[in-house]
Coordinates of C-alpha atoms in Angstrom, one line a residue:
Chain A
M1 CA 21.4 93.6 -50.0
S2 CA 19.4 94.5 -46.9
S3 CA 21.4 97.7 -46.4
L4 CA 20.5 98.6 -50.0
L5 CA 16.9 98.1 -49.3
T6 CA 16.9 100.2 -46.2
A7 CA 18.8 102.9 -48.1
H8 CA 16.1 102.8 -50.7
A9 CA 13.3 102.9 -48.1
S10 CA 14.9 105.8 -46.2
R11 CA 15.3 107.7 -49.5
R12 CA 11.6 107.2 -50.2
L13 CA 10.8 108.5 -46.7
V14 CA 12.9 111.6 -47.3
D15 CA 11.1 112.1 -50.6
K16 CA 7.7 111.8 -48.9
V17 CA 8.7 114.3 -46.2
L18 CA 10.0 116.8 -48.8
V19 CA 6.7 116.5 -50.8
D20 CA 4.6 117.0 -47.6
L21 CA 6.7 120.0 -46.7
A22 CA 6.3 121.6 -50.2
L23 CA 2.6 121.0 -50.0
L24 CA 2.3 122.6 -46.6
V25 CA 4.4 125.7 -47.7
V26 CA 2.0 126.3 -50.6
A27 CA -1.0 125.8 -48.3
A28 CA 0.5 128.4 -45.9
G29 CA 0.7 130.8 -48.8
F30 CA -2.9 130.3 -49.5
V31 CA -3.9 130.7 -45.8
V32 CA -2.1 134.0 -45.1
P33 CA -4.6 136.2 -47.0
L34 CA -7.5 134.3 -45.3
L35 CA -6.1 135.1 -41.8
W36 CA -7.2 138.7 -42.2
L37 CA -10.8 137.6 -42.5
L38 CA -10.7 135.1 -39.7
L39 CA -8.9 137.3 -37.2
G40 CA -10.1 140.7 -38.3
A41 CA -13.7 139.8 -37.8
F42 CA -13.1 139.2 -34.1
N43 CA -10.8 142.1 -33.6
A44 CA -12.1 145.3 -32.0
R45 CA -9.3 147.3 -33.6
A46 CA -8.8 145.6 -37.0
G47 CA -6.7 147.4 -39.6
L48 CA -5.4 146.3 -43.0
A49 CA -2.7 144.1 -41.6
V50 CA -3.3 140.8 -39.8
T51 CA -3.0 141.2 -36.1
W52 CA -3.9 139.0 -33.2
P53 CA -7.4 140.2 -32.0
H54 CA -6.8 142.5 -29.1
P55 CA -9.3 142.3 -27.4
W56 CA -11.3 139.4 -28.9
T57 CA -14.9 140.7 -29.5
L58 CA -18.1 139.9 -31.2
H59 CA -18.9 143.5 -31.5
N60 CA -18.2 143.6 -35.3
F61 CA -21.0 141.0 -35.8
H62 CA -23.4 142.8 -33.5
A63 CA -22.8 146.0 -35.4
I64 CA -23.6 144.6 -38.8
L65 CA -26.4 142.3 -37.9
T66 CA -29.1 144.7 -38.8
F67 CA -31.9 144.5 -41.4
E68 CA -30.4 147.0 -43.8
T69 CA -26.7 145.9 -43.6
T70 CA -27.0 142.1 -43.4
Y71 CA -30.4 140.5 -43.4
R72 CA -31.9 142.2 -46.4
P73 CA -29.0 141.7 -48.7
M74 CA -28.7 138.1 -47.7
L75 CA -32.5 137.6 -48.3
N76 CA -32.2 139.3 -51.7
G77 CA -29.2 137.0 -52.5
A78 CA -31.2 134.0 -51.4
I79 CA -34.2 135.0 -53.6
L80 CA -32.0 135.8 -56.6
C81 CA -29.7 132.7 -56.4
G82 CA -32.4 130.4 -55.1
G83 CA -34.8 131.4 -57.8
G84 CA -32.1 131.3 -60.5
T85 CA -30.8 127.9 -59.3
L86 CA -34.3 126.4 -59.3
L87 CA -35.1 127.7 -62.7
T88 CA -31.7 126.4 -64.1
V89 CA -32.0 123.0 -62.6
V90 CA -35.7 122.4 -63.7
A91 CA -34.9 123.7 -67.3
S92 CA -31.7 121.6 -67.4
V93 CA -33.4 118.3 -66.3
L94 CA -36.2 118.8 -68.8
A95 CA -33.7 119.7 -71.6
A96 CA -31.3 116.9 -70.6
Y97 CA -34.0 114.2 -71.0
P98 CA -34.5 114.3 -74.8
L99 CA -30.7 115.0 -75.2
S100 CA -29.9 111.8 -73.2
R101 CA -32.7 109.5 -74.4
Y102 CA -33.6 110.3 -78.0
Q103 CA -31.6 110.4 -81.3
F104 CA -32.5 113.4 -83.5
R105 CA -30.7 115.2 -86.2
A106 CA -30.3 118.6 -84.4
K107 CA -28.9 116.9 -81.3
R108 CA -25.2 117.1 -82.1
P109 CA -25.3 120.8 -83.3
F110 CA -27.4 121.6 -80.2
L111 CA -24.9 120.0 -77.9
L112 CA -22.0 121.7 -79.6
T113 CA -23.8 125.1 -79.3
I114 CA -24.4 124.5 -75.6
L115 CA -20.7 123.6 -75.1
F116 CA -19.6 126.6 -77.1
A117 CA -21.9 128.8 -74.9
T118 CA -20.3 127.5 -71.7
G119 CA -17.2 129.3 -72.8
L120 CA -18.6 132.7 -73.8
P121 CA -17.5 135.4 -71.4
I122 CA -20.8 136.5 -69.8
T123 CA -19.0 139.7 -68.7
A124 CA -19.0 140.8 -72.4
I125 CA -22.7 140.7 -72.8
M126 CA -23.6 142.7 -69.7
V127 CA -23.5 146.1 -71.6
P128 CA -26.0 144.9 -74.3
V129 CA -28.1 143.2 -71.6
Y130 CA -28.4 146.4 -69.8
G131 CA -29.5 148.2 -72.9
M132 CA -32.0 145.5 -73.7
F133 CA -33.4 145.4 -70.1
V134 CA -33.9 149.2 -70.2
Q135 CA -36.0 148.9 -73.4
V136 CA -38.2 146.1 -72.1
N137 CA -38.5 147.5 -68.6
L138 CA -36.8 144.6 -66.9
I139 CA -34.0 146.8 -65.4
D140 CA -33.8 146.9 -61.6
T141 CA -36.3 144.0 -61.2
L142 CA -35.6 140.8 -59.3
T143 CA -37.6 138.8 -61.9
G144 CA -35.4 140.0 -64.8
T145 CA -32.2 139.4 -62.9
I146 CA -33.3 135.9 -61.9
L147 CA -34.1 135.1 -65.5
F148 CA -30.8 136.3 -66.7
M149 CA -28.8 134.7 -64.0
A150 CA -30.5 131.4 -64.6
T151 CA -29.6 131.7 -68.3
T152 CA -26.0 132.3 -67.6
A153 CA -25.8 129.1 -65.6
L154 CA -27.8 127.1 -68.1
P155 CA -25.3 125.9 -70.7
I156 CA -22.9 124.2 -68.2
S157 CA -25.8 123.0 -66.2
I158 CA -27.5 121.3 -69.2
W159 CA -24.1 119.7 -70.2
L160 CA -23.5 118.3 -66.7
T161 CA -27.1 117.1 -66.2
K162 CA -27.1 115.4 -69.6
N163 CA -23.8 113.5 -68.7
F164 CA -25.2 112.4 -65.3
M165 CA -28.5 111.3 -67.0
D166 CA -26.5 109.2 -69.5
G167 CA -25.4 107.2 -66.5
V168 CA -28.9 106.0 -65.7
P169 CA -29.7 102.8 -67.6
L170 CA -32.7 102.9 -70.0
E171 CA -33.9 99.4 -69.1
L172 CA -35.3 100.5 -65.7
E173 CA -37.4 103.2 -67.4
Q174 CA -38.6 100.8 -70.0
A175 CA -39.9 98.5 -67.3
A176 CA -41.9 101.4 -65.8
W177 CA -43.3 102.2 -69.2
T178 CA -44.6 98.6 -69.7
D179 CA -46.3 99.1 -66.3
G180 CA -48.1 102.0 -67.9
A181 CA -46.0 105.0 -66.6
S182 CA -45.8 108.0 -68.9
V183 CA -42.4 109.4 -70.0
M184 CA -42.6 112.2 -67.5
Q185 CA -43.6 109.8 -64.7
G186 CA -40.6 107.7 -65.6
L187 CA -38.4 110.7 -65.4
R188 CA -39.7 111.7 -62.0
S189 CA -39.9 108.4 -60.3
I190 CA -37.0 106.4 -61.9
V191 CA -34.4 108.7 -63.5
L192 CA -34.3 111.6 -61.0
P193 CA -34.0 109.5 -57.8
L194 CA -31.1 107.5 -59.5
M195 CA -29.2 110.6 -60.6
W196 CA -29.7 112.4 -57.3
P197 CA -26.0 112.7 -56.5
G198 CA -25.3 114.2 -59.9
L199 CA -28.2 116.5 -59.6
S200 CA -27.1 117.8 -56.2
V201 CA -23.6 118.5 -57.8
V202 CA -25.3 120.6 -60.5
T203 CA -27.6 122.4 -58.0
I204 CA -24.9 123.3 -55.5
Y205 CA -22.4 124.2 -58.2
T206 CA -25.0 126.5 -59.8
F207 CA -25.9 128.1 -56.5
I208 CA -22.3 128.7 -55.4
G209 CA -21.6 130.3 -58.8
L210 CA -24.6 132.6 -58.6
W211 CA -24.0 133.5 -55.0
G212 CA -20.5 134.7 -55.7
N213 CA -21.6 136.6 -58.9
F214 CA -21.0 140.3 -58.5
F215 CA -21.2 141.8 -62.0
V216 CA -24.7 140.7 -63.1
P217 CA -26.6 142.1 -60.1
F218 CA -24.2 145.1 -60.0
V219 CA -25.3 146.1 -63.5
L220 CA -28.9 145.0 -63.5
L221 CA -30.1 146.2 -60.1
S222 CA -29.8 149.7 -58.7
S223 CA -32.3 150.1 -55.8
N224 CA -30.7 149.6 -52.4
D225 CA -33.5 147.4 -51.2
R226 CA -33.0 144.9 -54.0
L227 CA -29.2 144.5 -53.9
P228 CA -27.9 141.1 -52.9
A229 CA -25.0 140.5 -50.5
S230 CA -22.4 140.4 -53.3
V231 CA -23.1 144.0 -54.3
S232 CA -24.0 145.6 -51.0
I233 CA -20.7 144.5 -49.5
Y234 CA -19.2 147.0 -51.9
T235 CA -21.0 149.9 -50.2
F236 CA -18.9 149.3 -47.1
F237 CA -16.2 151.3 -48.9
G238 CA -18.2 154.0 -50.5
Q239 CA -20.8 155.0 -47.9
Y240 CA -18.7 155.8 -44.9
G241 CA -15.5 157.7 -45.3
Q242 CA -13.6 155.6 -42.9
V243 CA -13.8 151.9 -43.5
V244 CA -14.4 149.8 -40.4
Y245 CA -12.2 146.8 -41.4
G246 CA -13.4 144.6 -38.5
Q247 CA -17.0 145.0 -39.7
L248 CA -16.0 144.4 -43.3
A249 CA -14.3 141.2 -42.3
A250 CA -17.2 140.1 -40.3
Y251 CA -19.6 140.8 -43.1
S252 CA -17.3 139.0 -45.7
M253 CA -17.3 136.0 -43.4
L254 CA -21.1 135.8 -43.1
Y255 CA -21.4 136.3 -46.9
S256 CA -18.9 133.6 -47.7
L257 CA -20.4 131.1 -45.2
P258 CA -23.3 129.7 -47.4
A259 CA -20.9 129.0 -50.3
V260 CA -18.4 127.3 -48.0
L261 CA -21.0 125.2 -46.2
L262 CA -22.6 124.1 -49.4
Y263 CA -19.3 123.1 -50.7
L264 CA -18.5 121.0 -47.6
L265 CA -21.9 119.3 -48.0
L266 CA -21.1 118.5 -51.6
S267 CA -17.7 117.1 -50.9
R268 CA -19.0 115.0 -48.0
R269 CA -21.9 113.7 -50.0
L270 CA -19.6 112.7 -52.9
G271 CA -16.7 111.4 -50.7
G272 CA -13.9 113.8 -51.6
A273 CA -13.4 116.8 -53.8
F274 CA -12.0 115.0 -56.8
S275 CA -15.3 113.9 -58.2
F276 CA -15.9 117.6 -58.8
G277 CA -12.8 117.8 -61.1
G278 CA -14.1 114.8 -63.0
A279 CA -17.5 116.4 -63.4
V280 CA -16.0 119.7 -64.6
K281 CA -13.7 117.9 -67.0
G282 CA -16.9 116.7 -68.8
Chain B
M1 CA -51.6 108.8 -105.2
S2 CA -52.3 106.0 -102.8
V3 CA -48.6 105.9 -101.9
S4 CA -48.6 109.6 -100.8
A5 CA -51.9 109.2 -99.0
T6 CA -50.4 106.5 -96.8
A7 CA -47.1 108.3 -96.4
A8 CA -48.6 111.7 -95.4
P9 CA -50.2 110.6 -92.1
G10 CA -47.1 108.6 -91.3
A11 CA -44.9 111.7 -91.8
A12 CA -47.4 113.9 -89.8
A13 CA -47.4 111.4 -87.0
R14 CA -43.6 111.2 -87.0
L15 CA -43.4 115.0 -86.9
R16 CA -45.9 115.1 -84.1
R17 CA -44.0 112.5 -82.1
G18 CA -40.7 114.4 -82.8
L19 CA -42.2 117.7 -81.6
L20 CA -43.6 116.0 -78.5
Q21 CA -40.2 114.4 -77.7
G22 CA -38.5 117.7 -78.2
L23 CA -41.0 119.6 -76.0
P24 CA -39.0 119.4 -72.8
L25 CA -36.2 121.3 -74.5
G26 CA -38.6 124.3 -74.7
P27 CA -37.9 126.2 -71.4
A28 CA -34.1 126.0 -71.9
V29 CA -34.3 127.0 -75.6
V30 CA -36.6 129.9 -74.8
L31 CA -34.3 131.2 -72.0
L32 CA -31.2 130.8 -74.1
A33 CA -32.7 132.4 -77.1
V34 CA -34.1 135.4 -75.2
F35 CA -31.4 136.1 -72.6
L36 CA -28.3 134.8 -74.4
A37 CA -28.8 134.9 -78.1
G38 CA -30.9 138.1 -77.7
P39 CA -28.2 140.2 -76.1
I40 CA -25.6 138.9 -78.5
L41 CA -27.7 140.0 -81.5
Y42 CA -28.5 143.3 -79.7
C43 CA -24.7 143.7 -79.2
L44 CA -24.1 143.2 -82.9
Y45 CA -26.7 145.9 -83.7
S46 CA -25.8 148.5 -81.1
A47 CA -22.1 148.3 -81.6
F48 CA -22.7 150.0 -84.9
T49 CA -24.7 152.9 -83.4
D50 CA -23.9 156.0 -81.3
M51 CA -26.4 154.9 -78.6
A52 CA -26.0 156.8 -75.4
L53 CA -26.9 155.7 -71.9
T54 CA -29.7 158.3 -71.4
G55 CA -32.0 158.8 -74.5
A56 CA -32.0 155.4 -76.2
S57 CA -34.2 157.0 -78.9
G58 CA -31.4 159.0 -80.4
A59 CA -29.4 156.1 -81.7
H60 CA -28.0 156.5 -85.2
F61 CA -26.2 154.0 -87.4
V62 CA -22.6 155.0 -87.5
G63 CA -21.0 152.0 -89.3
F64 CA -17.6 151.0 -88.1
D65 CA -16.9 154.3 -86.3
N66 CA -16.9 152.7 -82.8
F67 CA -14.3 150.2 -83.9
R68 CA -12.2 152.8 -85.7
K69 CA -12.3 154.9 -82.6
A70 CA -11.4 151.9 -80.4
F71 CA -8.4 150.7 -82.5
S72 CA -7.0 154.2 -82.8
S73 CA -7.3 154.9 -79.1
V74 CA -4.3 154.4 -76.8
E75 CA -6.5 153.5 -73.9
F76 CA -8.1 150.6 -75.8
R77 CA -4.8 149.2 -77.0
Q78 CA -3.5 149.5 -73.4
S79 CA -6.5 147.6 -72.0
L80 CA -5.9 144.9 -74.6
L81 CA -2.3 144.7 -73.4
Y82 CA -3.3 144.5 -69.7
T83 CA -5.9 141.8 -70.6
L84 CA -3.1 139.8 -72.2
I85 CA -0.7 140.3 -69.3
F86 CA -3.4 139.4 -66.8
T87 CA -4.4 136.3 -68.7
I88 CA -0.9 135.0 -69.3
L89 CA 0.4 135.8 -65.8
S90 CA -2.5 134.6 -63.8
A91 CA -4.1 131.8 -65.9
V92 CA -1.6 130.3 -68.3
I93 CA 1.4 130.6 -66.0
G94 CA 0.0 131.0 -62.4
Q95 CA -3.1 128.9 -62.1
N96 CA -2.0 126.3 -64.7
I97 CA 1.5 125.6 -63.4
L98 CA 0.7 125.9 -59.7
G99 CA -2.4 123.7 -60.2
M100 CA -0.3 121.1 -62.0
V101 CA 2.5 121.2 -59.4
L102 CA -0.1 120.7 -56.6
A103 CA -1.8 117.9 -58.4
L104 CA 1.5 116.1 -59.0
L105 CA 2.7 116.6 -55.4
M106 CA -0.7 115.4 -54.1
R107 CA -0.1 112.0 -55.6
S108 CA 2.8 111.2 -53.3
G109 CA 1.8 113.3 -50.2
T110 CA 0.6 111.9 -46.9
A111 CA -3.2 111.5 -46.6
W112 CA -3.8 114.2 -44.0
V113 CA -1.5 116.7 -45.7
R114 CA -3.4 116.1 -48.9
A115 CA -6.7 116.7 -47.1
V116 CA -5.6 119.9 -45.5
V117 CA -4.0 121.3 -48.6
S118 CA -7.0 120.6 -50.9
A119 CA -9.4 122.0 -48.3
I120 CA -7.5 125.2 -48.1
V121 CA -6.9 125.6 -51.9
I122 CA -10.5 124.8 -52.7
G123 CA -11.6 127.1 -49.9
A124 CA -10.0 130.0 -51.7
W125 CA -11.9 129.0 -54.9
V126 CA -15.3 128.8 -53.2
M127 CA -14.9 132.3 -51.7
P128 CA -17.0 134.9 -53.6
E129 CA -14.8 137.0 -55.9
V130 CA -15.6 140.3 -54.1
V131 CA -14.4 138.8 -50.8
A132 CA -11.3 137.6 -52.5
G133 CA -10.7 141.1 -53.8
Y134 CA -11.0 142.6 -50.3
L135 CA -8.7 139.9 -48.8
W136 CA -6.0 140.7 -51.3
S137 CA -6.4 144.5 -51.0
A138 CA -5.9 144.0 -47.2
F139 CA -2.9 141.8 -47.8
L140 CA -1.1 143.9 -50.4
G141 CA -2.2 147.4 -49.2
D142 CA 0.0 150.1 -47.9
D143 CA -0.4 149.1 -44.2
G144 CA -1.1 145.5 -45.2
S145 CA 0.3 142.2 -44.0
L146 CA 2.8 141.8 -46.8
N147 CA 4.5 145.1 -46.0
R148 CA 4.6 144.3 -42.3
F149 CA 6.3 141.1 -43.1
L150 CA 8.8 142.7 -45.5
G151 CA 9.4 145.3 -42.7
L152 CA 10.3 142.5 -40.3
L153 CA 12.9 141.3 -42.9
S154 CA 14.1 144.9 -43.3
L155 CA 13.1 144.8 -47.0
P156 CA 11.6 147.9 -48.6
A157 CA 7.8 148.2 -48.3
Q158 CA 5.6 149.6 -51.1
D159 CA 1.9 149.9 -51.9
W160 CA 1.6 147.0 -54.3
L161 CA -1.8 148.0 -55.5
F162 CA -0.3 151.3 -56.5
S163 CA 3.1 150.4 -57.9
I164 CA 2.3 147.2 -59.8
P165 CA -1.5 146.9 -59.8
I166 CA -1.6 144.3 -62.6
L167 CA 0.7 142.0 -60.7
A168 CA -1.4 142.5 -57.6
V169 CA -4.7 141.5 -59.3
S170 CA -2.9 138.6 -61.0
L171 CA -1.8 137.2 -57.7
A172 CA -5.3 137.4 -56.4
N173 CA -6.6 135.6 -59.4
I174 CA -4.0 132.9 -59.1
W175 CA -5.1 132.5 -55.4
R176 CA -8.7 132.2 -56.4
G177 CA -8.4 130.1 -59.5
T178 CA -5.7 127.5 -58.9
A179 CA -8.1 125.0 -57.3
F180 CA -9.9 124.6 -60.7
S181 CA -6.7 123.5 -62.5
M182 CA -5.7 121.4 -59.5
L183 CA -9.0 119.5 -59.6
V184 CA -8.9 119.0 -63.4
Y185 CA -5.3 117.8 -63.3
S186 CA -5.8 115.5 -60.3
A187 CA -8.7 113.9 -62.1
A188 CA -6.6 113.5 -65.2
L189 CA -3.6 112.1 -63.4
S190 CA -5.7 109.6 -61.5
E191 CA -6.5 108.0 -64.9
V192 CA -2.8 107.5 -65.8
P193 CA -2.0 103.8 -65.3
K194 CA 0.7 103.3 -62.6
E195 CA 2.3 100.5 -64.6
I196 CA 3.3 102.8 -67.4
E197 CA 5.1 105.2 -65.1
E198 CA 6.7 102.4 -63.2
S199 CA 8.0 100.7 -66.3
A200 CA 9.5 104.1 -67.3
T201 CA 11.3 104.2 -63.9
M202 CA 12.6 100.6 -64.5
D203 CA 14.0 101.7 -67.8
G204 CA 16.1 104.2 -65.9
A205 CA 14.1 107.4 -66.5
G206 CA 14.6 110.1 -63.8
T207 CA 11.7 111.8 -62.2
A208 CA 11.8 114.9 -64.5
Q209 CA 12.3 112.8 -67.6
R210 CA 9.5 110.5 -66.7
L211 CA 7.2 113.5 -66.1
W212 CA 8.1 115.2 -69.3
S213 CA 8.1 112.2 -71.7
V214 CA 5.5 109.9 -70.1
T215 CA 3.1 111.5 -67.7
L216 CA 2.5 114.9 -69.3
P217 CA 1.9 113.6 -72.8
M218 CA -0.7 111.2 -71.4
I219 CA -2.8 114.0 -70.0
R220 CA -2.2 116.3 -73.0
R221 CA -5.9 116.6 -73.7
S222 CA -6.7 117.7 -70.2
I223 CA -4.0 120.3 -70.4
T224 CA -5.5 121.9 -73.6
T225 CA -9.0 121.8 -72.2
N226 CA -7.9 123.3 -68.9
L227 CA -5.9 126.0 -70.6
M228 CA -8.9 127.1 -72.7
L229 CA -11.3 127.0 -69.7
I230 CA -9.1 129.0 -67.4
T231 CA -8.3 131.5 -70.2
L232 CA -12.0 132.0 -70.8
Q233 CA -12.7 132.4 -67.0
T234 CA -9.9 134.9 -66.7
L235 CA -11.0 136.9 -69.7
S236 CA -14.3 137.6 -67.9
V237 CA -13.0 138.5 -64.5
F238 CA -14.5 141.8 -63.4
G239 CA -15.5 141.8 -59.7
L240 CA -12.0 140.9 -58.4
I241 CA -10.2 143.7 -60.3
W242 CA -13.1 146.2 -59.6
T243 CA -12.9 145.7 -55.8
M244 CA -9.1 145.8 -55.7
T245 CA -8.2 148.7 -58.0
R246 CA -11.2 149.7 -60.1
G247 CA -8.9 149.4 -63.0
G248 CA -6.5 152.1 -61.6
P249 CA -4.4 153.8 -60.7
S250 CA -4.4 155.7 -64.0
N251 CA -5.8 152.7 -65.8
R252 CA -2.8 150.5 -65.1
S253 CA -4.9 147.4 -64.3
E254 CA -7.8 148.1 -66.6
T255 CA -8.6 145.0 -68.5
L256 CA -11.1 144.9 -71.4
P257 CA -14.2 144.1 -69.3
L258 CA -13.5 147.1 -67.0
F259 CA -12.7 149.4 -69.9
A260 CA -15.9 148.5 -71.7
Y261 CA -17.9 149.0 -68.5
Q262 CA -16.3 152.4 -67.9
Q263 CA -17.0 153.6 -71.4
A264 CA -20.6 152.4 -71.4
F265 CA -21.7 153.3 -67.9
Q266 CA -19.5 156.0 -66.5
L267 CA -19.0 157.9 -69.7
S268 CA -22.5 157.0 -71.0
Q269 CA -21.4 155.8 -74.4
L270 CA -23.5 152.6 -74.6
G271 CA -22.8 152.2 -78.4
Y272 CA -19.0 152.5 -77.9
G273 CA -19.1 150.3 -74.8
T274 CA -21.0 147.6 -76.8
A275 CA -18.4 147.7 -79.6
L276 CA -15.7 147.0 -77.0
A277 CA -17.8 144.2 -75.5
L278 CA -18.1 142.7 -78.9
V279 CA -14.3 142.6 -79.2
L280 CA -14.1 140.7 -75.9
L281 CA -16.9 138.4 -77.1
A282 CA -15.1 137.7 -80.3
I283 CA -11.9 136.9 -78.4
G284 CA -13.9 134.6 -76.1
A285 CA -15.6 132.9 -79.1
V286 CA -12.2 132.1 -80.6
F287 CA -11.0 130.4 -77.4
S288 CA -14.3 128.6 -77.0
L289 CA -14.0 127.2 -80.6
V290 CA -10.5 126.0 -79.9
Y291 CA -11.8 124.3 -76.7
L292 CA -14.6 122.6 -78.7
K293 CA -12.1 121.5 -81.3
A294 CA -9.9 120.0 -78.5
L295 CA -12.8 118.1 -77.1
R296 CA -14.0 116.9 -80.5
L297 CA -10.6 115.4 -81.4
E298 CA -11.1 112.9 -78.6
D299 CA -14.3 111.6 -80.3
H300 CA -12.4 110.6 -83.4
R301 CA -9.6 108.8 -81.6

């Protein structure tokens, strides 16, 4: 009997080790392409293949940390994505309130339309958006691009915000109303503080999405001094005949950093990555 | 008379209250109407014109000419085929199955292994798509890491971006998108009650059998939802393919978004490009409707 138990336990142990091994093999496959970025950025003679930096250097970073190459595109990206995120979040919170708190006839069709819109491939409408922006003189403007970027993020953002707001009980607000607070005061002082974790998910998710977006600014902006980091990285290949891979890796690293840091902040705040999957699942 | 006199102010007040309550929807509705519904309507209009990129004044109504031109062109049919291959290979097979396998393995892995693996896989997801494109160009390129590795094993090297570009961009898309499926499936699996799986084991079901006839059916709805979402995401991939191959060489990785872009902007045929975009939009709309349907089914159950 006892030998049977130990056999069973040792089989379980073997299973667990096998599972861990399989997971680590997959992870290794995911890491290999990343190594080029991590090692190439510090390598004075980086090429296409991953090599151990020889010699280690910070020269790649020194070379790209200029106003034109790094600071300006980052600033433009911050303005575009910061502005777009702010607009999206404010519009989503306002829109989510009636959707979460009131019953009206158009509510279900409206929500279904929003959900339908989350699926539409935004890539497909870039050609007509370009045509439209030329006609109304919004082409190559930061304002026009911010407005459009905010709109692309809006459907999923409204959907998530509404779901998070549903989780805040109505009774607390009603108590504030009897104390004489208006609806908007109730939203600001009761609902928003209580749904803060959910709201930060929406904010960070929106920002990361916009920060990584290449196609929208690529089509809508053309002046060099307005391009964000996602588009100007692409000039590394066109502008100079010979690509300096070390510098490209260093720049890629700096450009990816805000997205990675924001994600880390998000997963720390919410205690693990899996709440994100739950949020996305809807 | 007296009845309508009392009813009218009541109705007016109700209408005023309704409008006031709906007011916060305003900014979102205006943005969506102008910048989402607007372009879609504009798309419906200009797809039937011969609008060019330069003088927008010279647009004429040409009926279904753009669509006739598209469906009779070899390039268009080819780009449809590449879109299909890219979607099936990278989303339906790659991201979906790898995401599921990871989510399943994660359940019985050691805690620190789970943490490391999810950090790495999600890290790939958080990377901007252009950076992912460069990473994979470097990995698969002629002098890239993969060929060095194959060289060490004395296997023949080749320029993967040149010989099988559609496979190269699909691999990159699997790398980038698997985290999404993994997160969706992990969330779904965490809601499967342990007792049900355990009782299946008691009844003598093997691991594979238990997975196939107990676990997977229980998360069926998540599988449908996930498949639709990743298909939609993959249909609109542009930056990744653009940075890796620009649709080449000789259009052998040119999916529909890239084809439409090239016709509209590089060949200045805005009308034709819009018609192609409309085809993509229609395909996306169909998948989006299926997704809605899958979600609505749950409401009735």
